[in-house]
Amino acid sequence: MSSLFERISTAILEGDEEKAPKYVQRALDKDNGPKEILQNGLLVGMGEVGVRFKAGDMFVPEVLMSADAMQAAMKILRPRLVESGVKLIGKVMLGTVEGDLHDIGKNLVGMMCEGAGFEVIDIGFDATPADFIAAIKEYQPDVVGMSAMLTTTMRAMGHTIKAIEEAGLRDQVKIMVGGAPVDAEFAKRIGADGYGSNAPAGSDLAKEFVGAA
Ligand code: B1M
């Protein structure tokens, strides 16, 4: 008999939009912590999707089904992740940079940040430097997070940071970057304040930035 976490990761892998939320609900009912369900169930399944897609064992339509199952499961988990945070500890604004449509990783970072007690503003994907600047002015976040999944769009992170500097807003925000092609060395080179290798690391970094780590 497989564990509930295994069933959750399998439901994500198989793109099962009915079972994924059902098993997440069952895991919650059995008093599993929302963060554990995310890390040991949902993220394990999505990680395997990435490995198989890369190896050519999964194709785009299947990957999208997995993404839908993930979103359906997160509808159940999200409020519990948010609840598990004690109180609002700051404001994090997140976006996937210009030219890039990948938003699953960014959404997970947002959910982890919410779970850690942040208010999260999500400006979506394909966000231009002007979008980031307008949203910083409007929402006054403590932390700005940028995500990129393509080697061709990583550069947009540097352009966005430069534009934020030129708009005179750089000193009022901490900037973190993440996404599969990004690393700490690259983050340093483009003038970011930090790099998160995964969703929990992104949320930990945001906590560090606001002195709540
Ligand atoms: Co795309 N895709 N994709 N894709 N896709 C990748 C990224 C790719 C590696 C697949 C491959 O070829 N092996 C490849 C990029 C190659 C490269 O640049 N080196 C690729 C490609 C080429 C493309 C297209 C160009 C394909 C095409 O059309 N020919 C196209 C580009 C579209 C565009 O963006 N302009 C494309 C399209 C798509 C879909 C739309 C079909 C879909 C995206 C759906 C969506 O996001 N709503 C998709 C998907 C799903 C993938 C893979 C399979 C999975 C990505 C994912 O969601 N992973 C991916 C293959 C792979 O990952 N190996 C692939 C799970 C997610 C939880 O991980 O996003 O890494 P990740 O996020 C992690 C960390 O990186 C980190 O935390 C997250 C959770 O732990 N993190 C942060 C992310 N952002 C962070 C920010 C932080 C901190 C941490 O602080 C702010």
PDB file of C-alpha atoms and ligand atoms in Angstrom:
ATOM      1  CA  MET A   1       0.000   0.000   0.000  1.00  0.00           C
ATOM      2  CA  SER A   2       1.556   3.302  -1.035  1.00  0.00           C
ATOM      3  CA  SER A   3       1.688   6.233   1.398  1.00  0.00           C
ATOM      4  CA  LEU A   4      -0.577   9.237   0.953  1.00  0.00           C
ATOM      5  CA  PHE A   5       2.411  11.364  -0.070  1.00  0.00           C
ATOM      6  CA  GLU A   6       3.235   8.819  -2.794  1.00  0.00           C
ATOM      7  CA  ARG A   7      -0.373   8.857  -3.972  1.00  0.00           C
ATOM      8  CA  ILE A   8      -0.289  12.638  -4.151  1.00  0.00           C
ATOM      9  CA  SER A   9       2.942  12.687  -6.170  1.00  0.00           C
ATOM     10  CA  THR A  10       1.600   9.953  -8.482  1.00  0.00           C
ATOM     11  CA  ALA A  11      -1.640  11.905  -9.022  1.00  0.00           C
ATOM     12  CA  ILE A  12       0.431  14.941 -10.046  1.00  0.00           C
ATOM     13  CA  LEU A  13       2.622  12.844 -12.305  1.00  0.00           C
ATOM     14  CA  GLU A  14      -0.432  11.293 -13.946  1.00  0.00           C
ATOM     15  CA  GLY A  15      -2.160  14.663 -14.267  1.00  0.00           C
ATOM     16  CA  ASP A  16      -5.147  13.426 -12.293  1.00  0.00           C
ATOM     17  CA  GLU A  17      -7.127  16.546 -11.486  1.00  0.00           C
ATOM     18  CA  GLU A  18      -9.630  14.638  -9.322  1.00  0.00           C
ATOM     19  CA  LYS A  19      -7.325  12.477  -7.248  1.00  0.00           C
ATOM     20  CA  ALA A  20      -4.661  15.099  -6.518  1.00  0.00           C
ATOM     21  CA  PRO A  21      -6.974  17.407  -4.488  1.00  0.00           C
ATOM     22  CA  LYS A  22      -8.770  14.408  -2.964  1.00  0.00           C
ATOM     23  CA  TYR A  23      -5.531  12.932  -1.583  1.00  0.00           C
ATOM     24  CA  VAL A  24      -4.344  16.323  -0.392  1.00  0.00           C
ATOM     25  CA  GLN A  25      -7.615  16.705   1.524  1.00  0.00           C
ATOM     26  CA  ARG A  26      -7.184  13.219   2.959  1.00  0.00           C
ATOM     27  CA  ALA A  27      -3.608  14.006   4.041  1.00  0.00           C
ATOM     28  CA  LEU A  28      -4.835  17.183   5.756  1.00  0.00           C
ATOM     29  CA  ASP A  29      -7.638  15.238   7.447  1.00  0.00           C
ATOM     30  CA  LYS A  30      -4.991  12.860   8.773  1.00  0.00           C
ATOM     31  CA  ASP A  31      -3.186  15.806  10.376  1.00  0.00           C
ATOM     32  CA  ASN A  32      -0.257  16.017   7.980  1.00  0.00           C
ATOM     33  CA  GLY A  33       1.238  19.520   7.887  1.00  0.00           C
ATOM     34  CA  PRO A  34       0.551  21.585   4.740  1.00  0.00           C
ATOM     35  CA  LYS A  35       4.269  22.237   4.196  1.00  0.00           C
ATOM     36  CA  GLU A  36       5.040  18.504   4.427  1.00  0.00           C
ATOM     37  CA  ILE A  37       2.273  17.744   1.925  1.00  0.00           C
ATOM     38  CA  LEU A  38       3.725  20.340  -0.439  1.00  0.00           C
ATOM     39  CA  GLN A  39       7.326  19.207  -0.095  1.00  0.00           C
ATOM     40  CA  ASN A  40       6.887  15.433   0.172  1.00  0.00           C
ATOM     41  CA  GLY A  41       3.920  15.033  -2.166  1.00  0.00           C
ATOM     42  CA  LEU A  42       3.247  17.789  -4.684  1.00  0.00           C
ATOM     43  CA  LEU A  43       6.830  18.944  -5.280  1.00  0.00           C
ATOM     44  CA  VAL A  44       8.075  15.349  -5.600  1.00  0.00           C
ATOM     45  CA  GLY A  45       5.467  14.695  -8.329  1.00  0.00           C
ATOM     46  CA  MET A  46       6.211  17.911 -10.191  1.00  0.00           C
ATOM     47  CA  GLY A  47       9.966  17.255  -9.947  1.00  0.00           C
ATOM     48  CA  GLU A  48       9.481  13.883 -11.617  1.00  0.00           C
ATOM     49  CA  VAL A  49       7.409  15.555 -14.349  1.00  0.00           C
ATOM     50  CA  GLY A  50      10.420  17.781 -15.085  1.00  0.00           C
ATOM     51  CA  VAL A  51      12.817  14.814 -15.211  1.00  0.00           C
ATOM     52  CA  ARG A  52      10.561  12.835 -17.575  1.00  0.00           C
ATOM     53  CA  PHE A  53       9.845  15.812 -19.831  1.00  0.00           C
ATOM     54  CA  LYS A  54      13.578  16.420 -20.154  1.00  0.00           C
ATOM     55  CA  ALA A  55      14.196  12.762 -21.003  1.00  0.00           C
ATOM     56  CA  GLY A  56      11.490  12.860 -23.672  1.00  0.00           C
ATOM     57  CA  ASP A  57       9.295  10.455 -21.709  1.00  0.00           C
ATOM     58  CA  MET A  58       6.552  13.056 -21.217  1.00  0.00           C
ATOM     59  CA  PHE A  59       5.197  15.578 -23.680  1.00  0.00           C
ATOM     60  CA  VAL A  60       3.722  19.064 -23.388  1.00  0.00           C
ATOM     61  CA  PRO A  61       0.017  18.073 -23.164  1.00  0.00           C
ATOM     62  CA  GLU A  62       0.776  15.631 -20.337  1.00  0.00           C
ATOM     63  CA  VAL A  63       2.874  18.240 -18.583  1.00  0.00           C
ATOM     64  CA  LEU A  64      -0.017  20.687 -18.778  1.00  0.00           C
ATOM     65  CA  MET A  65      -2.316  18.054 -17.257  1.00  0.00           C
ATOM     66  CA  SER A  66       0.147  17.730 -14.375  1.00  0.00           C
ATOM     67  CA  ALA A  67       0.157  21.512 -14.013  1.00  0.00           C
ATOM     68  CA  ASP A  68      -3.682  21.471 -13.846  1.00  0.00           C
ATOM     69  CA  ALA A  69      -3.630  18.699 -11.219  1.00  0.00           C
ATOM     70  CA  MET A  70      -1.124  20.782  -9.265  1.00  0.00           C
ATOM     71  CA  GLN A  71      -3.360  23.858  -9.427  1.00  0.00           C
ATOM     72  CA  ALA A  72      -6.410  21.790  -8.350  1.00  0.00           C
ATOM     73  CA  ALA A  73      -4.476  20.354  -5.390  1.00  0.00           C
ATOM     74  CA  MET A  74      -3.173  23.785  -4.454  1.00  0.00           C
ATOM     75  CA  LYS A  75      -6.737  25.120  -4.261  1.00  0.00           C
ATOM     76  CA  ILE A  76      -7.179  22.804  -1.268  1.00  0.00           C
ATOM     77  CA  LEU A  77      -3.715  23.307   0.206  1.00  0.00           C
ATOM     78  CA  ARG A  78      -3.308  27.042  -0.335  1.00  0.00           C
ATOM     79  CA  PRO A  79      -5.593  28.290   2.465  1.00  0.00           C
ATOM     80  CA  ARG A  80      -4.004  25.823   4.869  1.00  0.00           C
ATOM     81  CA  LEU A  81      -0.506  26.951   3.884  1.00  0.00           C
ATOM     82  CA  VAL A  82      -1.554  30.532   4.468  1.00  0.00           C
ATOM     83  CA  GLU A  83      -3.206  29.634   7.785  1.00  0.00           C
ATOM     84  CA  SER A  84      -0.058  27.878   8.947  1.00  0.00           C
ATOM     85  CA  GLY A  85       1.802  31.222   8.862  1.00  0.00           C
ATOM     86  CA  VAL A  86       1.536  33.070  12.150  1.00  0.00           C
ATOM     87  CA  LYS A  87       0.991  36.681  11.075  1.00  0.00           C
ATOM     88  CA  LEU A  88       1.896  38.837   8.113  1.00  0.00           C
ATOM     89  CA  ILE A  89       5.604  39.442   8.258  1.00  0.00           C
ATOM     90  CA  GLY A  90       6.007  41.512   5.102  1.00  0.00           C
ATOM     91  CA  LYS A  91       5.033  41.869   1.469  1.00  0.00           C
ATOM     92  CA  VAL A  92       6.533  39.823  -1.361  1.00  0.00           C
ATOM     93  CA  MET A  93       5.877  40.680  -5.000  1.00  0.00           C
ATOM     94  CA  LEU A  94       6.533  37.972  -7.567  1.00  0.00           C
ATOM     95  CA  GLY A  95       6.641  37.791 -11.348  1.00  0.00           C
ATOM     96  CA  THR A  96       8.031  35.667 -14.153  1.00  0.00           C
ATOM     97  CA  VAL A  97      10.166  37.926 -16.331  1.00  0.00           C
ATOM     98  CA  GLU A  98       9.489  39.194 -19.834  1.00  0.00           C
ATOM     99  CA  GLY A  99       9.252  36.565 -22.572  1.00  0.00           C
ATOM    100  CA  ASP A 100       8.789  33.688 -20.148  1.00  0.00           C
ATOM    101  CA  LEU A 101       5.457  31.896 -19.677  1.00  0.00           C
ATOM    102  CA  HIS A 102       6.543  29.391 -17.004  1.00  0.00           C
ATOM    103  CA  ASP A 103       4.724  30.150 -13.792  1.00  0.00           C
ATOM    104  CA  ILE A 104       4.415  26.911 -11.831  1.00  0.00           C
ATOM    105  CA  GLY A 105       7.672  27.439  -9.916  1.00  0.00           C
ATOM    106  CA  LYS A 106       6.869  31.088  -9.245  1.00  0.00           C
ATOM    107  CA  ASN A 107       3.413  30.133  -7.997  1.00  0.00           C
ATOM    108  CA  LEU A 108       4.964  27.614  -5.622  1.00  0.00           C
ATOM    109  CA  VAL A 109       7.356  30.233  -4.278  1.00  0.00           C
ATOM    110  CA  GLY A 110       4.315  32.469  -3.729  1.00  0.00           C
ATOM    111  CA  MET A 111       2.466  29.742  -1.913  1.00  0.00           C
ATOM    112  CA  MET A 112       5.454  29.020   0.329  1.00  0.00           C
ATOM    113  CA  CYS A 113       5.807  32.722   1.063  1.00  0.00           C
ATOM    114  CA  GLU A 114       2.122  32.925   1.936  1.00  0.00           C
ATOM    115  CA  GLY A 115       2.607  29.907   4.146  1.00  0.00           C
ATOM    116  CA  ALA A 116       5.506  31.676   5.839  1.00  0.00           C
ATOM    117  CA  GLY A 117       3.243  34.603   6.670  1.00  0.00           C
ATOM    118  CA  PHE A 118       3.829  37.071   3.841  1.00  0.00           C
ATOM    119  CA  GLU A 119       1.256  38.986   1.877  1.00  0.00           C
ATOM    120  CA  VAL A 120       1.992  37.954  -1.706  1.00  0.00           C
ATOM    121  CA  ILE A 121       1.380  40.098  -4.764  1.00  0.00           C
ATOM    122  CA  ASP A 122       1.641  38.096  -7.978  1.00  0.00           C
ATOM    123  CA  ILE A 123       2.075  40.104 -11.172  1.00  0.00           C
ATOM    124  CA  GLY A 124       1.950  36.983 -13.331  1.00  0.00           C
ATOM    125  CA  PHE A 125       4.204  35.857 -16.161  1.00  0.00           C
ATOM    126  CA  ASP A 126       5.784  37.659 -19.117  1.00  0.00           C
ATOM    127  CA  ALA A 127       6.137  40.676 -16.818  1.00  0.00           C
ATOM    128  CA  THR A 128       8.125  43.517 -18.387  1.00  0.00           C
ATOM    129  CA  PRO A 129      10.491  45.789 -16.443  1.00  0.00           C
ATOM    130  CA  ALA A 130       7.753  48.448 -16.673  1.00  0.00           C
ATOM    131  CA  ASP A 131       5.269  46.012 -15.105  1.00  0.00           C
ATOM    132  CA  PHE A 132       7.662  45.399 -12.185  1.00  0.00           C
ATOM    133  CA  ILE A 133       8.243  49.120 -11.706  1.00  0.00           C
ATOM    134  CA  ALA A 134       4.539  49.993 -11.794  1.00  0.00           C
ATOM    135  CA  ALA A 135       3.753  47.230  -9.307  1.00  0.00           C
ATOM    136  CA  ILE A 136       6.575  48.263  -6.930  1.00  0.00           C
ATOM    137  CA  LYS A 137       5.155  51.791  -6.925  1.00  0.00           C
ATOM    138  CA  GLU A 138       1.620  50.538  -6.385  1.00  0.00           C
ATOM    139  CA  TYR A 139       2.196  47.804  -3.790  1.00  0.00           C
ATOM    140  CA  GLN A 140       5.409  48.945  -2.028  1.00  0.00           C
ATOM    141  CA  PRO A 141       6.680  45.397  -1.425  1.00  0.00           C
ATOM    142  CA  ASP A 142       9.583  44.582   0.896  1.00  0.00           C
ATOM    143  CA  VAL A 143      10.813  41.838  -1.426  1.00  0.00           C
ATOM    144  CA  VAL A 144      10.647  41.521  -5.205  1.00  0.00           C
ATOM    145  CA  GLY A 145      11.066  38.012  -6.609  1.00  0.00           C
ATOM    146  CA  MET A 146      11.776  37.235 -10.246  1.00  0.00           C
ATOM    147  CA  SER A 147      11.470  33.842 -11.857  1.00  0.00           C
ATOM    148  CA  ALA A 148      12.858  32.625 -15.204  1.00  0.00           C
ATOM    149  CA  MET A 149      12.898  29.133 -16.673  1.00  0.00           C
ATOM    150  CA  LEU A 150      14.576  29.727 -20.002  1.00  0.00           C
ATOM    151  CA  THR A 151      18.230  30.457 -20.650  1.00  0.00           C
ATOM    152  CA  THR A 152      16.953  33.026 -23.160  1.00  0.00           C
ATOM    153  CA  THR A 153      14.880  34.902 -20.569  1.00  0.00           C
ATOM    154  CA  MET A 154      17.365  34.902 -17.667  1.00  0.00           C
ATOM    155  CA  ARG A 155      18.863  38.053 -19.144  1.00  0.00           C
ATOM    156  CA  ALA A 156      15.542  39.846 -18.660  1.00  0.00           C
ATOM    157  CA  MET A 157      16.198  39.599 -14.912  1.00  0.00           C
ATOM    158  CA  GLY A 158      19.307  41.767 -15.253  1.00  0.00           C
ATOM    159  CA  HIS A 159      17.422  44.252 -17.451  1.00  0.00           C
ATOM    160  CA  THR A 160      14.605  44.416 -14.918  1.00  0.00           C
ATOM    161  CA  ILE A 161      16.977  45.064 -12.012  1.00  0.00           C
ATOM    162  CA  LYS A 162      18.689  47.803 -14.024  1.00  0.00           C
ATOM    163  CA  ALA A 163      15.315  49.399 -14.815  1.00  0.00           C
ATOM    164  CA  ILE A 164      14.364  49.285 -11.117  1.00  0.00           C
ATOM    165  CA  GLU A 165      17.661  51.037 -10.302  1.00  0.00           C
ATOM    166  CA  GLU A 166      17.069  53.673 -12.967  1.00  0.00           C
ATOM    167  CA  ALA A 167      13.561  54.285 -11.617  1.00  0.00           C
ATOM    168  CA  GLY A 168      15.168  55.108  -8.237  1.00  0.00           C
ATOM    169  CA  LEU A 169      13.413  52.199  -6.509  1.00  0.00           C
ATOM    170  CA  ARG A 170      16.324  49.823  -5.918  1.00  0.00           C
ATOM    171  CA  ASP A 171      17.021  50.916  -2.335  1.00  0.00           C
ATOM    172  CA  GLN A 172      13.477  50.265  -1.159  1.00  0.00           C
ATOM    173  CA  VAL A 173      13.298  46.591  -2.115  1.00  0.00           C
ATOM    174  CA  LYS A 174      15.307  43.425  -1.680  1.00  0.00           C
ATOM    175  CA  ILE A 175      15.480  41.410  -4.880  1.00  0.00           C
ATOM    176  CA  MET A 176      15.609  37.619  -5.127  1.00  0.00           C
ATOM    177  CA  VAL A 177      15.806  35.542  -8.272  1.00  0.00           C
ATOM    178  CA  GLY A 178      15.198  31.877  -9.028  1.00  0.00           C
ATOM    179  CA  GLY A 179      14.325  29.320 -11.661  1.00  0.00           C
ATOM    180  CA  ALA A 180      16.033  26.310 -13.163  1.00  0.00           C
ATOM    181  CA  PRO A 181      18.735  28.058 -15.267  1.00  0.00           C
ATOM    182  CA  VAL A 182      19.605  30.568 -12.519  1.00  0.00           C
ATOM    183  CA  ASP A 183      22.279  30.132  -9.850  1.00  0.00           C
ATOM    184  CA  ALA A 184      23.855  32.132  -7.035  1.00  0.00           C
ATOM    185  CA  GLU A 185      26.754  33.288  -9.196  1.00  0.00           C
ATOM    186  CA  PHE A 186      24.383  34.645 -11.855  1.00  0.00           C
ATOM    187  CA  ALA A 187      22.246  36.340  -9.179  1.00  0.00           C
ATOM    188  CA  LYS A 188      25.316  38.139  -7.861  1.00  0.00           C
ATOM    189  CA  ARG A 189      26.422  39.163 -11.327  1.00  0.00           C
ATOM    190  CA  ILE A 190      23.116  40.874 -12.174  1.00  0.00           C
ATOM    191  CA  GLY A 191      22.933  42.683  -8.842  1.00  0.00           C
ATOM    192  CA  ALA A 192      20.215  40.656  -7.106  1.00  0.00           C
ATOM    193  CA  ASP A 193      20.333  40.395  -3.317  1.00  0.00           C
ATOM    194  CA  GLY A 194      19.892  36.642  -3.318  1.00  0.00           C
ATOM    195  CA  TYR A 195      19.016  33.413  -5.075  1.00  0.00           C
ATOM    196  CA  GLY A 196      16.513  30.732  -4.128  1.00  0.00           C
ATOM    197  CA  SER A 197      17.167  27.242  -5.453  1.00  0.00           C
ATOM    198  CA  ASN A 198      13.614  26.066  -4.733  1.00  0.00           C
ATOM    199  CA  ALA A 199      10.336  27.292  -3.298  1.00  0.00           C
ATOM    200  CA  PRO A 200      11.173  26.755   0.387  1.00  0.00           C
ATOM    201  CA  ALA A 201      14.603  28.376  -0.144  1.00  0.00           C
ATOM    202  CA  GLY A 202      12.903  31.373  -1.782  1.00  0.00           C
ATOM    203  CA  SER A 203      10.559  31.756   1.140  1.00  0.00           C
ATOM    204  CA  ASP A 204      13.439  31.402   3.651  1.00  0.00           C
ATOM    205  CA  LEU A 205      15.381  34.077   1.784  1.00  0.00           C
ATOM    206  CA  ALA A 206      12.400  36.442   1.849  1.00  0.00           C
ATOM    207  CA  LYS A 207      12.151  35.837   5.603  1.00  0.00           C
ATOM    208  CA  GLU A 208      15.848  36.650   5.986  1.00  0.00           C
ATOM    209  CA  PHE A 209      15.345  39.867   4.023  1.00  0.00           C
ATOM    210  CA  VAL A 210      12.648  41.120   6.405  1.00  0.00           C
ATOM    211  CA  GLY A 211      14.542  39.932   9.498  1.00  0.00           C
ATOM    212  CA  ALA A 212      12.068  37.156  10.278  1.00  0.00           C
ATOM    213  CA  ALA A 213      14.328  34.139   9.675  1.00  0.00           C
TER     214      ALA A 213
HETATM  215 CO1  B1M B   1       8.920  24.651 -20.795  1.00  0.00          CO
HETATM  216  N1  B1M B   1      10.860  24.453 -20.859  1.00  0.00           N
HETATM  217  N2  B1M B   1       8.959  25.558 -22.537  1.00  0.00           N
HETATM  218  N3  B1M B   1       6.999  24.625 -20.673  1.00  0.00           N
HETATM  219  N4  B1M B   1       9.116  23.463 -19.349  1.00  0.00           N
HETATM  220  C1  B1M B   1      11.503  23.887 -19.680  1.00  0.00           C
HETATM  221  C2  B1M B   1      11.882  24.993 -18.708  1.00  0.00           C
HETATM  222  C3  B1M B   1      12.763  23.164 -20.326  1.00  0.00           C
HETATM  223  C4  B1M B   1      13.947  23.016 -19.358  1.00  0.00           C
HETATM  224  C5  B1M B   1      12.335  21.794 -20.886  1.00  0.00           C
HETATM  225  C6  B1M B   1      13.444  21.075 -21.623  1.00  0.00           C
HETATM  226  O1  B1M B   1      13.695  21.346 -22.768  1.00  0.00           O
HETATM  227  N5  B1M B   1      14.120  20.149 -20.978  1.00  0.00           N
HETATM  228  C7  B1M B   1      13.067  24.097 -21.540  1.00  0.00           C
HETATM  229  C8  B1M B   1      14.042  25.255 -21.272  1.00  0.00           C
HETATM  230  C9  B1M B   1      15.389  25.039 -21.911  1.00  0.00           C
HETATM  231  C10 B1M B   1      16.300  26.149 -21.614  1.00  0.00           C
HETATM  232  O2  B1M B   1      16.021  27.296 -21.759  1.00  0.00           O
HETATM  233  N6  B1M B   1      17.465  25.769 -21.140  1.00  0.00           N
HETATM  234  C11 B1M B   1      11.675  24.568 -21.915  1.00  0.00           C
HETATM  235  C12 B1M B   1      11.297  25.064 -23.171  1.00  0.00           C
HETATM  236  C13 B1M B   1      12.371  25.024 -24.240  1.00  0.00           C
HETATM  237  C14 B1M B   1      10.017  25.577 -23.447  1.00  0.00           C
HETATM  238  C15 B1M B   1       9.489  26.145 -24.760  1.00  0.00           C
HETATM  239  C16 B1M B   1      10.467  27.045 -25.531  1.00  0.00           C
HETATM  240  C17 B1M B   1       9.042  24.927 -25.579  1.00  0.00           C
HETATM  241  C18 B1M B   1       8.580  25.233 -26.986  1.00  0.00           C
HETATM  242  O3  B1M B   1       7.593  25.905 -27.162  1.00  0.00           O
HETATM  243  N7  B1M B   1       9.367  24.754 -27.897  1.00  0.00           N
HETATM  244  C19 B1M B   1       8.242  26.930 -24.316  1.00  0.00           C
HETATM  245  C20 B1M B   1       8.604  28.382 -23.936  1.00  0.00           C
HETATM  246  C21 B1M B   1       7.412  29.231 -23.632  1.00  0.00           C
HETATM  247  C22 B1M B   1       7.849  30.550 -23.013  1.00  0.00           C
HETATM  248  O4  B1M B   1       8.056  30.611 -21.811  1.00  0.00           O
HETATM  249  N8  B1M B   1       7.984  31.591 -23.793  1.00  0.00           N
HETATM  250  C23 B1M B   1       7.862  26.149 -23.093  1.00  0.00           C
HETATM  251  C24 B1M B   1       6.553  26.005 -22.653  1.00  0.00           C
HETATM  252  C25 B1M B   1       6.164  25.264 -21.557  1.00  0.00           C
HETATM  253  C26 B1M B   1       4.701  25.016 -21.174  1.00  0.00           C
HETATM  254  C27 B1M B   1       3.798  26.232 -21.435  1.00  0.00           C
HETATM  255  C28 B1M B   1       4.223  23.846 -21.960  1.00  0.00           C
HETATM  256  C29 B1M B   1       4.831  24.573 -19.663  1.00  0.00           C
HETATM  257  C30 B1M B   1       4.716  25.754 -18.657  1.00  0.00           C
HETATM  258  C31 B1M B   1       3.360  25.785 -17.952  1.00  0.00           C
HETATM  259  C32 B1M B   1       3.372  26.768 -16.829  1.00  0.00           C
HETATM  260  O5  B1M B   1       4.385  27.083 -16.195  1.00  0.00           O
HETATM  261  N9  B1M B   1       2.192  27.258 -16.547  1.00  0.00           N
HETATM  262  C33 B1M B   1       6.284  24.100 -19.627  1.00  0.00           C
HETATM  263  C34 B1M B   1       6.817  23.288 -18.599  1.00  0.00           C
HETATM  264  C35 B1M B   1       5.828  22.795 -17.553  1.00  0.00           C
HETATM  265  C36 B1M B   1       8.195  22.945 -18.525  1.00  0.00           C
HETATM  266  C37 B1M B   1       8.903  21.958 -17.576  1.00  0.00           C
HETATM  267  C38 B1M B   1       8.570  20.546 -18.000  1.00  0.00           C
HETATM  268  C39 B1M B   1       8.552  22.038 -16.135  1.00  0.00           C
HETATM  269  C40 B1M B   1       8.708  23.424 -15.538  1.00  0.00           C
HETATM  270  C41 B1M B   1       8.125  23.371 -14.180  1.00  0.00           C
HETATM  271  O6  B1M B   1       7.030  23.860 -13.955  1.00  0.00           O
HETATM  272  N10 B1M B   1       8.839  22.691 -13.277  1.00  0.00           N
HETATM  273  C42 B1M B   1      10.435  22.329 -17.805  1.00  0.00           C
HETATM  274  C43 B1M B   1      11.353  21.136 -17.725  1.00  0.00           C
HETATM  275  C44 B1M B   1      12.097  21.037 -16.404  1.00  0.00           C
HETATM  276  O7  B1M B   1      11.859  21.692 -15.454  1.00  0.00           O
HETATM  277  N11 B1M B   1      13.090  20.203 -16.424  1.00  0.00           N
HETATM  278  C45 B1M B   1      10.389  23.138 -19.031  1.00  0.00           C
HETATM  279  C46 B1M B   1       8.341  22.482 -11.916  1.00  0.00           C
HETATM  280  C47 B1M B   1       8.589  23.735 -11.114  1.00  0.00           C
HETATM  281  C48 B1M B   1       8.065  23.460  -9.708  1.00  0.00           C
HETATM  282  O8  B1M B   1       9.978  23.927 -11.088  1.00  0.00           O
HETATM  283  O9  B1M B   1       9.886  26.134 -12.336  1.00  0.00           O
HETATM  284  O10 B1M B   1      12.134  25.082 -11.711  1.00  0.00           O
HETATM  285  P1  B1M B   1      10.707  25.319 -11.414  1.00  0.00           P
HETATM  286  O11 B1M B   1      10.616  26.099 -10.052  1.00  0.00           O
HETATM  287  C49 B1M B   1      11.320  25.654  -8.913  1.00  0.00           C
HETATM  288  C50 B1M B   1      12.708  26.293  -8.774  1.00  0.00           C
HETATM  289  O12 B1M B   1      13.314  26.615 -10.024  1.00  0.00           O
HETATM  290  C51 B1M B   1      12.471  27.457  -7.884  1.00  0.00           C
HETATM  291  O13 B1M B   1      11.418  27.020  -7.034  1.00  0.00           O
HETATM  292  C52 B1M B   1      10.512  26.211  -7.752  1.00  0.00           C
HETATM  293  C53 B1M B   1       9.907  25.150  -6.845  1.00  0.00           C
HETATM  294  O14 B1M B   1      10.853  24.423  -6.124  1.00  0.00           O
HETATM  295  N12 B1M B   1      12.103  28.760  -8.410  1.00  0.00           N
HETATM  296  C54 B1M B   1      12.340  29.849  -7.675  1.00  0.00           C
HETATM  297  C55 B1M B   1      11.467  29.105  -9.532  1.00  0.00           C
HETATM  298  N13 B1M B   1      11.294  30.427  -9.572  1.00  0.00           N
HETATM  299  C56 B1M B   1      11.817  30.903  -8.420  1.00  0.00           C
HETATM  300  C57 B1M B   1      11.885  32.214  -7.944  1.00  0.00           C
HETATM  301  C58 B1M B   1      12.506  32.393  -6.696  1.00  0.00           C
HETATM  302  C59 B1M B   1      13.030  31.348  -5.980  1.00  0.00           C
HETATM  303  C60 B1M B   1      12.960  30.048  -6.453  1.00  0.00           C
HETATM  304  O15 B1M B   1      12.634  33.603  -6.152  1.00  0.00           O
HETATM  305  C61 B1M B   1      11.949  34.676  -6.760  1.00  0.00           C
END
